[in-house]
Amino acid sequence: MSGGPAVRVSIESTCEKQVQEVALDGTETYVPPLSMSQNLAKLAQRIDFSQGSDSEEDGIDGKPRDREWTKQEPEEEEGTVKFQPSLWPWDSVRNNLRSALTEMCVLHDVLSVVKEKKYMALDPVSQDPTTPQVFQLISKKKSLGTAAQLLLKGAEKLSKSVAENMENRRQRDFNSELLRLRSQWKLRKVGDKILGDLSYRSAGSLFPHHGTFEVIKNTDLDLDKKLPEDYCPLDVQIPSDLEGSAYIKVSIQKQAPDIGDLGTVTLFRRPPKTKAGTQQWHVKLEAAQNVLLCKEIFAQLSREAVQIKSQIPHIVVKNQIISQPFPGLQLSISLCHSTGEKKNHRATPDKPKPDDHLYVLEHNLHQMMREFHKQQLSSVVMPHPASAPFGHKRMRLAGPMAYDKAEITSLQHNEGLLEKIIKQAKHIFLRSRTARTIDSLASRIEDPQIQAHWSNINDVFESSVKVLITSQGYEQICKSIQLQLNIGVEQIRVVHRDGRVVTLSHQEQELQDFLLSQVSQILHLLILIPKYHTYNSKTLTGNTLLLHLYIFYFLFFKLYLADSNCIILFENCFECNIFTLVCL
Amino acid sequence: MGVTCVCQVPVSEGKSVQQTVDVLHKKLEQLGAVKQGSFCVDCETYHATGNVSGQPTKLLYVMHNSETPLSCMGLFEGGPCMIADANFDVLMIKLKSHFQNAKGHKVECRGSRYRYCDFLIKVGTVTMSSSARGISVEVEYCPCVVPGDCWNLTKEFMQSFLGPSVPELPSVFAAKPEGLFAPSDGVDTMTQYLELFNKLRKQQVPGSNVR
């Protein structure tokens, strides 16, 4: 710029030193200015290492915090300066650097650990998919296609294996069924056939039937067709004469007037319902075994009926055995065997006849047969000492003790099946008839009352009943009539309370008469008591007859004189000698 | 088991053994006895081997009685006797080395058995190797076991059908101790039979001189 002379401007820094002190003579002592390093130190102090690179995030928050820290730091500095004046000015810098180093080391460690990926892993923050939609669709379709192909391949393999398994399983089913069959029945392999044994021979039976059944494989079925519900891969073929079901009918009837219809008993009982879950072969085999046992029982009974001599011979006709336990009575044992086919022919079922079949006796027959089997087996009890012969234990003594024939026969069982069952039937019949007699008397006679207490525990050949005859209001007196009846096979034994024993035969009339006599004894006592209670008991028995006569004559004459149109009846109860007057 | 008495009936003059036996049967049936089958008593002889020479060989007799069918009696003559099980025969076979069977000496007595109330009468023919040697009669009184008590009754009964040939009390009973209860059992019967057999064996065969 022109116009005037140039003005020299000089700029000087105001490097005025601070005055430290002013001496008394006016000289000023200046504070020495900071050297370069001192200046650097001063500036370095001002660096705030706590402020991070993310100061922009902290934003507004960070600044007041910074201000606080910077405020704190100078305070701390001052504090430290105050307490430790010898602290050199780089101390804070060093501390800050050290903390930075620590943090860097930590970061380095973390990174190295993360790099190993064993203990720590970095998880990227999910980011929004920014791929375009079309691309997504195509990729999805492709992945779905591969998945579908895999699945289809797998399904094909599965269906093939299922078909194979079905075939295998049917084979295995047959084997498992066979195993189950073998666990319950005896089987053996003959050539290429499997045969079994359903007879009781191994259990001690001596019946000559072979009892062989054959096991048949049933596995060639069409897979496509639906399997029937009761399909079983195993089937058994039983001998033809053991088909169907059988039972032994035991019944007691009055003597049949005509013998024309003997041997025609074919009453058939409905077969018992099979348990759910049992195999068909099991049911078949069990039924066949039952038929075999019934046949054996019937064969044994008919053999005994023919061989054993008895007073009244037994009649054996076709499938029925008839014997007479008591005169006028008939015991019929028949084998009712029905094969399954006949059921279809019967259009209408027969009118159900009163079932007089005695189940108890049938059961007893089965039991006795099984006992006989067991005896066959176990009669060979091991002898002591080992050199002694086999047989019944007592029989071993027969030799050394020189038993004669009578003693030997008493040791052996000589009663056959038929005799036993006839005895049981006799007892059952006698017992039921005795019960009927007592009950009919009790219902007929109102006063005194007859009570019968049957005992629960009875034997096959013996039962007992206690009969009490009492009268209402006079129970104390009537305690004397208590009868214990022991019903045996053919006789009834009566034991009085005072110990007297009377044996009655099987006749019904005898028992009735006997009970009536007991009833009249009670009546005798009852009639005596109200009239003669003033007399003491000692004179009662001695004077009863006299008194009876006295009363009789007195009444007789009085009535006769008074009214001649009266009827006098006598009733003489036996054993009592009592006259009762009835005046009309 | 009662008291048994075994005696020998001599064969009647001019009659065979069978005829005498038939006569006895008839007498018994007239008396009222009931025939109850047959009986058989047999005896086998065994020599004891291996004993010191000079001593007579001991003879073991093994006897069977159909009255006790499951028993077997082993007797030494005059010596100990025992009643055993029927397997004793098999045992004797096993003891072949010690006891040898004298096969020709087997004696048998067979006949019929009668029962008359409490008495059992057995009339039998004693045969040795199928030749009849004599007749034996055994009478048993079943209810009693003490021989002294019932000997008189048995003797009287025997008199009724045997006639004069009634024996005296058998030696086995006489040998029993007096006063003690000594019941008789099968051994006594067998001893009596043994005595009878030995006697008959020593006798001549009747009718052997008939040639």
Tab-separated table of C-alpha atoms in Angstrom, chain A residues 519-528 531-532 544-545 547-549 551-553 555-556 559 567-574 576-584:
chain	number	residue	atom	x	y	z
A	519	VAL	CA	-91.166	-135.321	68.625
A	520	SER	CA	-93.734	-137.145	70.687
A	521	GLN	CA	-91.299	-137.406	73.558
A	522	ILE	CA	-91.184	-133.657	73.606
A	523	LEU	CA	-94.927	-133.495	73.503
A	524	HIS	CA	-95.063	-135.794	76.449
A	525	LEU	CA	-92.850	-133.510	78.438
A	526	LEU	CA	-94.841	-130.478	77.434
A	527	ILE	CA	-98.124	-131.948	78.461
A	528	LEU	CA	-96.791	-132.977	81.818
A	531	LYS	CA	-100.303	-129.781	85.022
A	532	TYR	CA	-97.805	-131.198	87.401
A	544	THR	CA	-97.066	-140.179	86.180
A	545	LEU	CA	-98.899	-143.299	85.160
A	547	LEU	CA	-101.920	-139.642	87.693
A	548	HIS	CA	-102.683	-140.249	84.080
A	549	LEU	CA	-105.091	-142.990	84.990
A	551	ILE	CA	-107.320	-138.036	85.347
A	552	PHE	CA	-108.499	-140.325	82.654
A	553	TYR	CA	-111.102	-142.017	84.769
A	555	LEU	CA	-112.779	-137.121	83.070
A	556	PHE	CA	-114.261	-140.168	81.520
A	559	LEU	CA	-118.175	-136.721	80.630
A	567	ILE	CA	-116.276	-139.084	71.304
A	568	ILE	CA	-113.207	-140.000	73.159
A	569	LEU	CA	-110.090	-140.705	71.208
A	570	PHE	CA	-106.928	-142.263	72.497
A	571	GLU	CA	-103.562	-141.696	71.039
A	572	ASN	CA	-100.787	-143.835	72.291
A	573	CYS	CA	-97.388	-142.556	71.522
A	574	PHE	CA	-94.927	-145.391	71.750
A	576	CYS	CA	-94.435	-142.730	76.316
A	577	ASN	CA	-97.511	-144.424	77.589
A	578	ILE	CA	-99.430	-141.275	77.439
A	579	PHE	CA	-103.124	-141.090	76.847
A	580	THR	CA	-104.474	-137.939	75.403
A	581	LEU	CA	-108.148	-137.250	75.474
A	582	VAL	CA	-109.825	-135.352	72.787
A	583	CYS	CA	-113.396	-134.412	73.404
A	584	LEU	CA	-115.603	-133.084	70.727
